[in-house]
Amino acid sequence: MEPVIIGLVLGGMYALLAQSFVLTFVTTRTLNFAVGEFVAVGAFATLAVASWGWLPTVGKIAIGVLAAALLGALVYRFLVLPFTTQGEHDVRWLLSTVAVSFVLLNLMNNVEGPSPQRSETAKLDGAVDLLGVGVSKQQLLLAALALVISLGLIAVTQRTSIGLVMRAVSQDPDTTSLMGVSPRVVGMGSYAVAMGLAGLAGILYAANVGASPVMGEPLLVASIAVAIVGGLGSLWGPLVGGALYGVLSQVASYQWGAVWGETAGLLLVIAVLVWKPEGLLGRRAEVKL
Amino acid sequence: MSTVQQESATRSEGPGRRRAGGSGGSGGTGTPDRKQQVRAALRRDLLFSAAALVVAILVILPGRNGEGTSISTMQLVASMSAMVVAAVGLNLLVGYAKLVSLGQGGFYAIGAYGSAYLTLDAGWHPVLAIVGALALCGVVGAVTALATMRMRGPQFSVITLVLAVLIERILNEGNAFGRLAGYPNFAQHDTTVMEPVTFLGITFTPPMIAGEVATVMVPIVVVTAIVVILSRNIVRSPWGASLSAIGESEMLASHLGVAVFRRKVSVFVLASVLGGLGGVIAVQAFGHLQPETFDIFLTITIVLAVVFGGSGTVLGPVVGSVAIVWLEQSDLLEQVTDLQREVSDSWYLSTTGLVGVLFLLTLFLMPRGIVGTLGRSVVPRVRGAVAGRRGTTPTNEGDGGLDDVHTEDVRAPSHPTPDGVILSLRGLGKAFGGLKAVDRMDLDVEHGSIHAIIGPNGAGKSTLANLVTGVYKPSEGTATFLDRDITGQAPHLVSRAGIGRTFQTPQLFHDETVLENVLAGFPDTGRTPLWAAALKPPSRYRRDAEMHAEAERLLELVGLAHAGDLLAGELPYGKQRALEIARALAGDPSLVVLDEPAAGLLATETAGLGDLLLTLKAEGYSLVVVEHHMDLVSKVADQVTCMEQGRLLARGSAAEVLADERVVAAYLGKPFDENEHGAAPAADTTEGDDQ
Amino acid sequence: MSLVVEKAESGYDRNPILTGVSVRVDPGELVAVVGSNGAGKTTLVRTIVGQLALRSGSVTLEGADVSSLATHKRAKQGLMMVPEGRKLFPRLTVGENIALGRRAAGKRATGEDPVEALLEAFPVVKERWGQQASLLSGGEQQMVALTRAVAARPSYLLLDEPSLGLSPLKTLDVFRLIELIRERTGAGVLLVEQMADQALAAADRAYVLEHGRISMEGDAAELRASDEVRRAYLGAA
């Protein structure tokens, strides 16, 4: 039972990051390979204001989230958008976000140093008992947030006018602009929200492992895997993928050791993709002639 | 009426040379020219190969005496060679098949660690170990390819990245590889350096000790040169054209007779083996491996080398690799770092960050890479010169296209088909979800006839065409072509069986020239084996020249004789349709399925199209034409089938069907009047306003 | 107060298509642009809405120069285009597609809703309201695309090849709908059509576009009767 519970909780954290992949993918057809660094940016920005006694904790977290969100919007506008202009085969954005990841990682390494720094801003002490398994409140918070935020995003896209616009942009950006909507603004908006989410995950995660430039890297592969397993086109995907990936990798590492945990998770990705290339909840792209 | 003769240098050979000989042996400019073409191509290839080998030998000349000072140079050359080989492999995937793999570093690692492990721990002979490691790369590549076959774009990239990360983890955390101590290490092997390979009595010493000649450099640079030469042969062959086709559209590639699935696996395996070969070169040159050097940075650097040099070009990955390795090993980047530190001691970028910036700058300033950008600025001028010599200016305005067809250029299909029914559909049906797009249709197409399919939008006409050509698998019924069951067969098999097609929206390779588009239509694209593409036997030269001549004849046939050097994407719509027909004919079909060939055509072009279709029929082609233009249908069709809601509504001669009450009610709106010569269908907006 | 295109030059990188085109549409007027393939008809409408950049010349809307505005801003000012191939959002419902049009109307949404009249005349759109747009037939899609554009309360409506790929019967319907739109909205309509005969029959004025230039212009009926047009575009012998 224990690995299952822990797995679900861990999966929640991956799901939060996976949600940021899905969000940028549905609106802009791009993924930000620098998400791992945005996790660290959020953590460091909050750390930088941690000593401001007058600012309540929520404010400090907000600053971290906003820093990541703002940087995300800028990265989209200047380093992603210009590399998406040559149609669906254009994957230059993929290379440019990888480059952004190199630059940010290197910069943070030089500025902050490679070793983790304690970050207590968003720390919840103690653990709760969940079906006989002790789970740290911190991790539970992350998982709960992932769930709440996912449901919130789903409600927004299905029920609101903004959501309608988002769905329209995801299907045909050019025609959306004929409807008086700027796809560029929608893209920047979704990058801001997505990277804000990554920053939030970073702030909460840093309370566990400390803030460091490479803190996001181990999360990156897992959360991309989760997003792909669930299906990049579906906001429900990360929840399903996160649960599956989290439980499987925990059970495997419980049984055979840590290396196998991750390996099992990645093999799951390959297995799912062989079976359903569009992910469990994804939509198959139709060939139109 | 439509074959208006235009005086021009290229045209003069037009009408006079029709059907001058047997299969494919007559087009173009005659046999002496053909021989010259072959010789010129051979000369170019030999020159390139010689140049590659000379460069390879020149770069290792400084190490011929084994002087201590030359060691670093030789190591640099070895690093470059390893990167070149891996990047050339990756370029086949990224640059041609447009599969952006981020996993090449993983195969590099497998090649390096695999060959070292098989030698040291498994006790294989080093040469055997190298072969074994490359085979392992091939197997892992094949498995990955099979797993990712149905993916494209970001999904594919992510999976390959995941693979590279997984391999890195295993190397970092697997005890067998000594973890951080590297491989080999004292604890396991009592040494940190591998023994040099001895083969056929020669010992291949790595560039490490002053005074010893680094003999291993010879095979390293020779292998590198051979890899570059063979990759050039491959990408310039029909096999390479099939990769570009896959990169543009897998569905289209499959209609050109390419077994897309198999070819993607082959190219991925080939790229993987070359990635592994890069790793093998690294081991042979340095004798020791550290797991942390096989990280994401490595795999991305290989991608950078391809993009920086110019993906989709022969020399791009070579130039890119040399430049990147030189940049990383020189102290240039360190100097840039120091310069920044004068300004701020914490906010600066060092090597990885600077490589990232370089990557971004490349994408902004030279999206086609060094070679691609230079090539672009040179090639158009060359093309202009060629056109000038021919006395024609390539232009996309003006005449040509389907209102200028040269029906005398039509040649009969090379495999004459027997009289009688050649395509027979029985009870063919297709349901999408609950919707029956095609509902138990029967259809027979006679040899040498034109069968038109008409009907309202959504009646299932295009779906029927797609069922025949293999785009969709039918839910029921059978399709028989030339007594062969083709029900539910993949498009490449249908294409090979002798059914060509055009599409509702022209599917072309927009960034390639008109001539290249036609060349891609030849059966060679799907049938050339990899070995023949790589080694380029003499027969290939002859066939290339033959294909060229044939392609030019086909272009003249559809009125595009002047347009061969233009990019297909720059052609206006009507000429794109013409080009598609030429490409379909290049595939040497017995039956051609044309999906709304007249959509968007001008009245004069439609008339030319009609002439062309009638001539094709007269020469023995059988045609299925899905069409809305009743004037075209009534002019060319021997039989007309009108569909409605997936079912047969009426069938018979054009006159019968177009007068049928049900057809008028469901489709035409009012009876078709043959005397009305409109480009428009026989209908008008305002009643009574007509004439 | 009109939609005025003045000496427009535009096109693609290596392929300039329009070389100085001037076109004018007055409120309530139906203006046709006919011409051969590759003459630049689609380029013209794409340039007017800003999907292609002007190299020189100008586009003015009700007296204001909109040449440098982004596409979505021109749309907000009442310049709507129904693109070639309909371009409905395939996985949104018919209702959602039209809701997006309504959203674009913004403050211009005053007075009687013209959509209601269209739905009444062509009930098929209403019948399909909750269905995914991709499941509609080509003719139905064109109806929805036109309705979507009308929902945005356009002051000028650009129609790019509305009959492309439609059966003769459905083409009739589309032209009837265009008539109705003109009647109900008072918008100026620029109709770009391959089916020259029908377009000229429906239009008040017309332009003939050849090789990126206007070669003829004037009263639509006169052009339709002229020998040159009949020979080149109506296929008359």
PDB file of N, CA, C and O in Angstrom, chain B residues 167-222:
ATOM      1  N   ILE B 167      19.676   6.080 -20.842  1.00  0.00           N
ATOM      2  CA  ILE B 167      20.991   5.474 -21.054  1.00  0.00           C
ATOM      3  C   ILE B 167      22.032   6.147 -20.156  1.00  0.00           C
ATOM      4  O   ILE B 167      22.864   5.493 -19.534  1.00  0.00           O
ATOM      5  N   GLU B 168      21.913   7.466 -20.052  1.00  0.00           N
ATOM      6  CA  GLU B 168      22.857   8.185 -19.189  1.00  0.00           C
ATOM      7  C   GLU B 168      22.730   7.710 -17.743  1.00  0.00           C
ATOM      8  O   GLU B 168      23.722   7.487 -17.060  1.00  0.00           O
ATOM      9  N   ARG B 169      21.477   7.543 -17.278  1.00  0.00           N
ATOM     10  CA  ARG B 169      21.251   7.078 -15.904  1.00  0.00           C
ATOM     11  C   ARG B 169      21.890   5.723 -15.683  1.00  0.00           C
ATOM     12  O   ARG B 169      22.552   5.472 -14.682  1.00  0.00           O
ATOM     13  N   ILE B 170      21.677   4.817 -16.653  1.00  0.00           N
ATOM     14  CA  ILE B 170      22.209   3.466 -16.487  1.00  0.00           C
ATOM     15  C   ILE B 170      23.731   3.510 -16.398  1.00  0.00           C
ATOM     16  O   ILE B 170      24.339   2.842 -15.566  1.00  0.00           O
ATOM     17  N   LEU B 171      24.351   4.339 -17.216  1.00  0.00           N
ATOM     18  CA  LEU B 171      25.808   4.437 -17.191  1.00  0.00           C
ATOM     19  C   LEU B 171      26.280   5.043 -15.883  1.00  0.00           C
ATOM     20  O   LEU B 171      27.291   4.645 -15.313  1.00  0.00           O
ATOM     21  N   ASN B 172      25.548   6.040 -15.405  1.00  0.00           N
ATOM     22  CA  ASN B 172      25.959   6.719 -14.184  1.00  0.00           C
ATOM     23  C   ASN B 172      25.760   5.849 -12.963  1.00  0.00           C
ATOM     24  O   ASN B 172      26.492   5.960 -11.992  1.00  0.00           O
ATOM     25  N   GLU B 173      24.735   5.003 -13.004  1.00  0.00           N
ATOM     26  CA  GLU B 173      24.382   4.282 -11.783  1.00  0.00           C
ATOM     27  C   GLU B 173      24.600   2.782 -11.861  1.00  0.00           C
ATOM     28  O   GLU B 173      24.427   2.072 -10.872  1.00  0.00           O
ATOM     29  N   GLY B 174      24.976   2.299 -13.045  1.00  0.00           N
ATOM     30  CA  GLY B 174      25.228   0.867 -13.149  1.00  0.00           C
ATOM     31  C   GLY B 174      26.635   0.544 -12.637  1.00  0.00           C
ATOM     32  O   GLY B 174      27.621   1.103 -13.105  1.00  0.00           O
ATOM     33  N   ASN B 175      26.726  -0.379 -11.691  1.00  0.00           N
ATOM     34  CA  ASN B 175      28.015  -0.688 -11.086  1.00  0.00           C
ATOM     35  C   ASN B 175      29.000  -1.284 -12.073  1.00  0.00           C
ATOM     36  O   ASN B 175      30.208  -1.103 -11.955  1.00  0.00           O
ATOM     37  N   ALA B 176      28.478  -1.991 -13.074  1.00  0.00           N
ATOM     38  CA  ALA B 176      29.357  -2.659 -14.021  1.00  0.00           C
ATOM     39  C   ALA B 176      30.241  -1.662 -14.761  1.00  0.00           C
ATOM     40  O   ALA B 176      31.303  -2.014 -15.267  1.00  0.00           O
ATOM     41  N   PHE B 177      29.793  -0.399 -14.836  1.00  0.00           N
ATOM     42  CA  PHE B 177      30.559   0.586 -15.604  1.00  0.00           C
ATOM     43  C   PHE B 177      31.380   1.500 -14.711  1.00  0.00           C
ATOM     44  O   PHE B 177      31.827   2.556 -15.136  1.00  0.00           O
ATOM     45  N   GLY B 178      31.559   1.092 -13.454  1.00  0.00           N
ATOM     46  CA  GLY B 178      32.469   1.813 -12.577  1.00  0.00           C
ATOM     47  C   GLY B 178      31.935   3.142 -12.092  1.00  0.00           C
ATOM     48  O   GLY B 178      32.603   3.861 -11.367  1.00  0.00           O
ATOM     49  N   ARG B 179      30.741   3.501 -12.476  1.00  0.00           N
ATOM     50  CA  ARG B 179      30.114   4.763 -12.069  1.00  0.00           C
ATOM     51  C   ARG B 179      31.084   5.934 -12.228  1.00  0.00           C
ATOM     52  O   ARG B 179      31.668   6.102 -13.284  1.00  0.00           O
ATOM     53  N   LEU B 180      31.278   6.713 -11.179  1.00  0.00           N
ATOM     54  CA  LEU B 180      32.071   7.934 -11.358  1.00  0.00           C
ATOM     55  C   LEU B 180      33.558   7.678 -11.599  1.00  0.00           C
ATOM     56  O   LEU B 180      34.291   8.565 -12.037  1.00  0.00           O
ATOM     57  N   ALA B 181      34.031   6.464 -11.284  1.00  0.00           N
ATOM     58  CA  ALA B 181      35.443   6.169 -11.522  1.00  0.00           C
ATOM     59  C   ALA B 181      35.728   6.080 -13.012  1.00  0.00           C
ATOM     60  O   ALA B 181      36.878   6.090 -13.442  1.00  0.00           O
ATOM     61  N   GLY B 182      34.695   5.983 -13.779  1.00  0.00           N
ATOM     62  CA  GLY B 182      34.892   5.896 -15.227  1.00  0.00           C
ATOM     63  C   GLY B 182      35.121   4.460 -15.658  1.00  0.00           C
ATOM     64  O   GLY B 182      35.036   3.516 -14.866  1.00  0.00           O
ATOM     65  N   TYR B 183      35.400   4.301 -16.928  1.00  0.00           N
ATOM     66  CA  TYR B 183      35.538   2.966 -17.495  1.00  0.00           C
ATOM     67  C   TYR B 183      36.626   2.991 -18.539  1.00  0.00           C
ATOM     68  O   TYR B 183      36.588   3.833 -19.434  1.00  0.00           O
ATOM     69  N   PRO B 184      37.615   2.151 -18.490  1.00  0.00           N
ATOM     70  CA  PRO B 184      37.922   1.210 -17.408  1.00  0.00           C
ATOM     71  C   PRO B 184      38.455   1.935 -16.161  1.00  0.00           C
ATOM     72  O   PRO B 184      38.830   3.095 -16.250  1.00  0.00           O
ATOM     73  N   ASN B 185      38.487   1.232 -15.022  1.00  0.00           N
ATOM     74  CA  ASN B 185      38.995   1.837 -13.794  1.00  0.00           C
ATOM     75  C   ASN B 185      39.848   0.840 -13.030  1.00  0.00           C
ATOM     76  O   ASN B 185      39.844  -0.347 -13.313  1.00  0.00           O
ATOM     77  N   PHE B 186      40.612   1.346 -12.055  1.00  0.00           N
ATOM     78  CA  PHE B 186      41.570   0.504 -11.328  1.00  0.00           C
ATOM     79  C   PHE B 186      40.881  -0.624 -10.575  1.00  0.00           C
ATOM     80  O   PHE B 186      41.346  -1.757 -10.570  1.00  0.00           O
ATOM     81  N   ALA B 187      39.748  -0.297  -9.960  1.00  0.00           N
ATOM     82  CA  ALA B 187      39.091  -1.300  -9.136  1.00  0.00           C
ATOM     83  C   ALA B 187      38.689  -2.537  -9.943  1.00  0.00           C
ATOM     84  O   ALA B 187      38.838  -3.658  -9.483  1.00  0.00           O
ATOM     85  N   GLN B 188      38.245  -2.320 -11.169  1.00  0.00           N
ATOM     86  CA  GLN B 188      37.760  -3.454 -11.955  1.00  0.00           C
ATOM     87  C   GLN B 188      38.804  -4.014 -12.903  1.00  0.00           C
ATOM     88  O   GLN B 188      38.858  -5.201 -13.156  1.00  0.00           O
ATOM     89  N   HIS B 189      39.642  -3.134 -13.450  1.00  0.00           N
ATOM     90  CA  HIS B 189      40.508  -3.590 -14.547  1.00  0.00           C
ATOM     91  C   HIS B 189      41.988  -3.334 -14.328  1.00  0.00           C
ATOM     92  O   HIS B 189      42.793  -3.571 -15.219  1.00  0.00           O
ATOM     93  N   ASP B 190      42.367  -2.777 -13.170  1.00  0.00           N
ATOM     94  CA  ASP B 190      43.768  -2.475 -12.887  1.00  0.00           C
ATOM     95  C   ASP B 190      44.379  -1.472 -13.844  1.00  0.00           C
ATOM     96  O   ASP B 190      45.595  -1.367 -13.967  1.00  0.00           O
ATOM     97  N   THR B 191      43.563  -0.799 -14.593  1.00  0.00           N
ATOM     98  CA  THR B 191      44.078   0.233 -15.495  1.00  0.00           C
ATOM     99  C   THR B 191      42.961   1.225 -15.760  1.00  0.00           C
ATOM    100  O   THR B 191      41.800   0.912 -15.543  1.00  0.00           O
ATOM    101  N   THR B 192      43.311   2.413 -16.229  1.00  0.00           N
ATOM    102  CA  THR B 192      42.263   3.366 -16.592  1.00  0.00           C
ATOM    103  C   THR B 192      42.231   3.597 -18.092  1.00  0.00           C
ATOM    104  O   THR B 192      41.465   4.401 -18.589  1.00  0.00           O
ATOM    105  N   VAL B 193      43.115   2.906 -18.806  1.00  0.00           N
ATOM    106  CA  VAL B 193      43.160   3.122 -20.252  1.00  0.00           C
ATOM    107  C   VAL B 193      43.066   1.785 -20.961  1.00  0.00           C
ATOM    108  O   VAL B 193      43.677   0.803 -20.542  1.00  0.00           O
ATOM    109  N   MET B 194      42.308   1.762 -22.037  1.00  0.00           N
ATOM    110  CA  MET B 194      42.176   0.530 -22.786  1.00  0.00           C
ATOM    111  C   MET B 194      43.414   0.251 -23.612  1.00  0.00           C
ATOM    112  O   MET B 194      44.104   1.151 -24.049  1.00  0.00           O
ATOM    113  N   GLU B 195      43.664  -1.031 -23.837  1.00  0.00           N
ATOM    114  CA  GLU B 195      44.754  -1.444 -24.720  1.00  0.00           C
ATOM    115  C   GLU B 195      44.462  -0.982 -26.142  1.00  0.00           C
ATOM    116  O   GLU B 195      43.315  -1.038 -26.579  1.00  0.00           O
ATOM    117  N   PRO B 196      45.493  -0.595 -26.885  1.00  0.00           N
ATOM    118  CA  PRO B 196      45.261  -0.285 -28.305  1.00  0.00           C
ATOM    119  C   PRO B 196      44.842  -1.560 -29.051  1.00  0.00           C
ATOM    120  O   PRO B 196      45.240  -2.658 -28.669  1.00  0.00           O
ATOM    121  N   VAL B 197      44.060  -1.391 -30.086  1.00  0.00           N
ATOM    122  CA  VAL B 197      43.600  -2.530 -30.881  1.00  0.00           C
ATOM    123  C   VAL B 197      44.719  -3.009 -31.782  1.00  0.00           C
ATOM    124  O   VAL B 197      45.439  -2.215 -32.381  1.00  0.00           O
ATOM    125  N   THR B 198      44.900  -4.336 -31.846  1.00  0.00           N
ATOM    126  CA  THR B 198      45.829  -4.886 -32.826  1.00  0.00           C
ATOM    127  C   THR B 198      45.026  -5.733 -33.795  1.00  0.00           C
ATOM    128  O   THR B 198      44.247  -6.589 -33.385  1.00  0.00           O
ATOM    129  N   PHE B 199      45.204  -5.442 -35.064  1.00  0.00           N
ATOM    130  CA  PHE B 199      44.413  -6.145 -36.070  1.00  0.00           C
ATOM    131  C   PHE B 199      45.277  -6.366 -37.290  1.00  0.00           C
ATOM    132  O   PHE B 199      45.947  -5.448 -37.764  1.00  0.00           O
ATOM    133  N   LEU B 200      45.319  -7.629 -37.772  1.00  0.00           N
ATOM    134  CA  LEU B 200      46.156  -7.982 -38.921  1.00  0.00           C
ATOM    135  C   LEU B 200      47.594  -7.552 -38.689  1.00  0.00           C
ATOM    136  O   LEU B 200      48.262  -7.043 -39.589  1.00  0.00           O
ATOM    137  N   GLY B 201      48.039  -7.705 -37.462  1.00  0.00           N
ATOM    138  CA  GLY B 201      49.433  -7.413 -37.160  1.00  0.00           C
ATOM    139  C   GLY B 201      49.758  -5.945 -36.973  1.00  0.00           C
ATOM    140  O   GLY B 201      50.889  -5.580 -36.671  1.00  0.00           O
ATOM    141  N   ILE B 202      48.773  -5.081 -37.169  1.00  0.00           N
ATOM    142  CA  ILE B 202      49.053  -3.664 -36.987  1.00  0.00           C
ATOM    143  C   ILE B 202      48.448  -3.222 -35.655  1.00  0.00           C
ATOM    144  O   ILE B 202      47.307  -3.555 -35.343  1.00  0.00           O
ATOM    145  N   THR B 203      49.213  -2.465 -34.876  1.00  0.00           N
ATOM    146  CA  THR B 203      48.689  -1.936 -33.634  1.00  0.00           C
ATOM    147  C   THR B 203      48.256  -0.496 -33.854  1.00  0.00           C
ATOM    148  O   THR B 203      49.022   0.304 -34.394  1.00  0.00           O
ATOM    149  N   PHE B 204      47.002  -0.223 -33.478  1.00  0.00           N
ATOM    150  CA  PHE B 204      46.472   1.116 -33.710  1.00  0.00           C
ATOM    151  C   PHE B 204      46.596   1.937 -32.429  1.00  0.00           C
ATOM    152  O   PHE B 204      45.747   1.897 -31.558  1.00  0.00           O
ATOM    153  N   THR B 205      47.693   2.684 -32.342  1.00  0.00           N
ATOM    154  CA  THR B 205      48.006   3.439 -31.136  1.00  0.00           C
ATOM    155  C   THR B 205      47.205   4.728 -31.092  1.00  0.00           C
ATOM    156  O   THR B 205      47.144   5.454 -32.080  1.00  0.00           O
ATOM    157  N   PRO B 206      46.617   5.019 -29.944  1.00  0.00           N
ATOM    158  CA  PRO B 206      45.890   6.280 -29.832  1.00  0.00           C
ATOM    159  C   PRO B 206      46.840   7.453 -29.608  1.00  0.00           C
ATOM    160  O   PRO B 206      47.989   7.243 -29.183  1.00  0.00           O
ATOM    161  N   PRO B 207      46.403   8.675 -29.901  1.00  0.00           N
ATOM    162  CA  PRO B 207      47.269   9.852 -29.729  1.00  0.00           C
ATOM    163  C   PRO B 207      47.376  10.217 -28.263  1.00  0.00           C
ATOM    164  O   PRO B 207      46.590  11.000 -27.757  1.00  0.00           O
ATOM    165  N   MET B 208      48.359   9.610 -27.553  1.00  0.00           N
ATOM    166  CA  MET B 208      48.436   9.867 -26.122  1.00  0.00           C
ATOM    167  C   MET B 208      49.853  10.072 -25.633  1.00  0.00           C
ATOM    168  O   MET B 208      50.111  10.892 -24.770  1.00  0.00           O
ATOM    169  N   ILE B 209      50.770   9.303 -26.212  1.00  0.00           N
ATOM    170  CA  ILE B 209      52.132   9.345 -25.690  1.00  0.00           C
ATOM    171  C   ILE B 209      53.060   9.979 -26.722  1.00  0.00           C
ATOM    172  O   ILE B 209      53.033   9.618 -27.901  1.00  0.00           O
ATOM    173  N   ALA B 210      53.861  10.942 -26.261  1.00  0.00           N
ATOM    174  CA  ALA B 210      54.786  11.612 -27.164  1.00  0.00           C
ATOM    175  C   ALA B 210      55.776  10.603 -27.720  1.00  0.00           C
ATOM    176  O   ALA B 210      56.225   9.703 -27.006  1.00  0.00           O
ATOM    177  N   GLY B 211      56.114  10.712 -28.995  1.00  0.00           N
ATOM    178  CA  GLY B 211      57.089   9.829 -29.599  1.00  0.00           C
ATOM    179  C   GLY B 211      56.460   8.618 -30.257  1.00  0.00           C
ATOM    180  O   GLY B 211      57.099   7.939 -31.049  1.00  0.00           O
ATOM    181  N   GLU B 212      55.223   8.312 -29.927  1.00  0.00           N
ATOM    182  CA  GLU B 212      54.548   7.200 -30.604  1.00  0.00           C
ATOM    183  C   GLU B 212      53.633   7.753 -31.682  1.00  0.00           C
ATOM    184  O   GLU B 212      52.863   8.679 -31.419  1.00  0.00           O
ATOM    185  N   VAL B 213      53.723   7.186 -32.871  1.00  0.00           N
ATOM    186  CA  VAL B 213      52.845   7.648 -33.938  1.00  0.00           C
ATOM    187  C   VAL B 213      51.433   7.142 -33.675  1.00  0.00           C
ATOM    188  O   VAL B 213      51.234   5.950 -33.425  1.00  0.00           O
ATOM    189  N   ALA B 214      50.479   8.070 -33.691  1.00  0.00           N
ATOM    190  CA  ALA B 214      49.089   7.709 -33.395  1.00  0.00           C
ATOM    191  C   ALA B 214      48.463   7.060 -34.611  1.00  0.00           C
ATOM    192  O   ALA B 214      47.706   7.676 -35.357  1.00  0.00           O
ATOM    193  N   THR B 215      48.791   5.766 -34.793  1.00  0.00           N
ATOM    194  CA  THR B 215      48.353   5.074 -36.008  1.00  0.00           C
ATOM    195  C   THR B 215      46.839   4.945 -36.116  1.00  0.00           C
ATOM    196  O   THR B 215      46.299   4.800 -37.196  1.00  0.00           O
ATOM    197  N   VAL B 216      46.140   4.997 -34.965  1.00  0.00           N
ATOM    198  CA  VAL B 216      44.698   4.822 -35.017  1.00  0.00           C
ATOM    199  C   VAL B 216      44.028   5.956 -35.795  1.00  0.00           C
ATOM    200  O   VAL B 216      42.900   5.832 -36.279  1.00  0.00           O
ATOM    201  N   MET B 217      44.738   7.057 -35.934  1.00  0.00           N
ATOM    202  CA  MET B 217      44.147   8.196 -36.640  1.00  0.00           C
ATOM    203  C   MET B 217      43.825   7.864 -38.097  1.00  0.00           C
ATOM    204  O   MET B 217      42.897   8.417 -38.673  1.00  0.00           O
ATOM    205  N   VAL B 218      44.627   6.974 -38.683  1.00  0.00           N
ATOM    206  CA  VAL B 218      44.397   6.656 -40.099  1.00  0.00           C
ATOM    207  C   VAL B 218      43.009   6.028 -40.304  1.00  0.00           C
ATOM    208  O   VAL B 218      42.205   6.561 -41.065  1.00  0.00           O
ATOM    209  N   PRO B 219      42.736   4.899 -39.604  1.00  0.00           N
ATOM    210  CA  PRO B 219      41.370   4.378 -39.801  1.00  0.00           C
ATOM    211  C   PRO B 219      40.284   5.373 -39.382  1.00  0.00           C
ATOM    212  O   PRO B 219      39.227   5.414 -40.005  1.00  0.00           O
ATOM    213  N   ILE B 220      40.555   6.162 -38.349  1.00  0.00           N
ATOM    214  CA  ILE B 220      39.514   7.103 -37.902  1.00  0.00           C
ATOM    215  C   ILE B 220      39.135   8.072 -39.016  1.00  0.00           C
ATOM    216  O   ILE B 220      37.963   8.223 -39.353  1.00  0.00           O
ATOM    217  N   VAL B 221      40.130   8.718 -39.619  1.00  0.00           N
ATOM    218  CA  VAL B 221      39.772   9.709 -40.635  1.00  0.00           C
ATOM    219  C   VAL B 221      39.271   9.056 -41.916  1.00  0.00           C
ATOM    220  O   VAL B 221      38.397   9.594 -42.594  1.00  0.00           O
ATOM    221  N   VAL B 222      39.803   7.875 -42.233  1.00  0.00           N
ATOM    222  CA  VAL B 222      39.335   7.212 -43.450  1.00  0.00           C
ATOM    223  C   VAL B 222      37.873   6.794 -43.280  1.00  0.00           C
ATOM    224  O   VAL B 222      37.033   7.010 -44.165  1.00  0.00           O
TER     225      VAL B 222
END
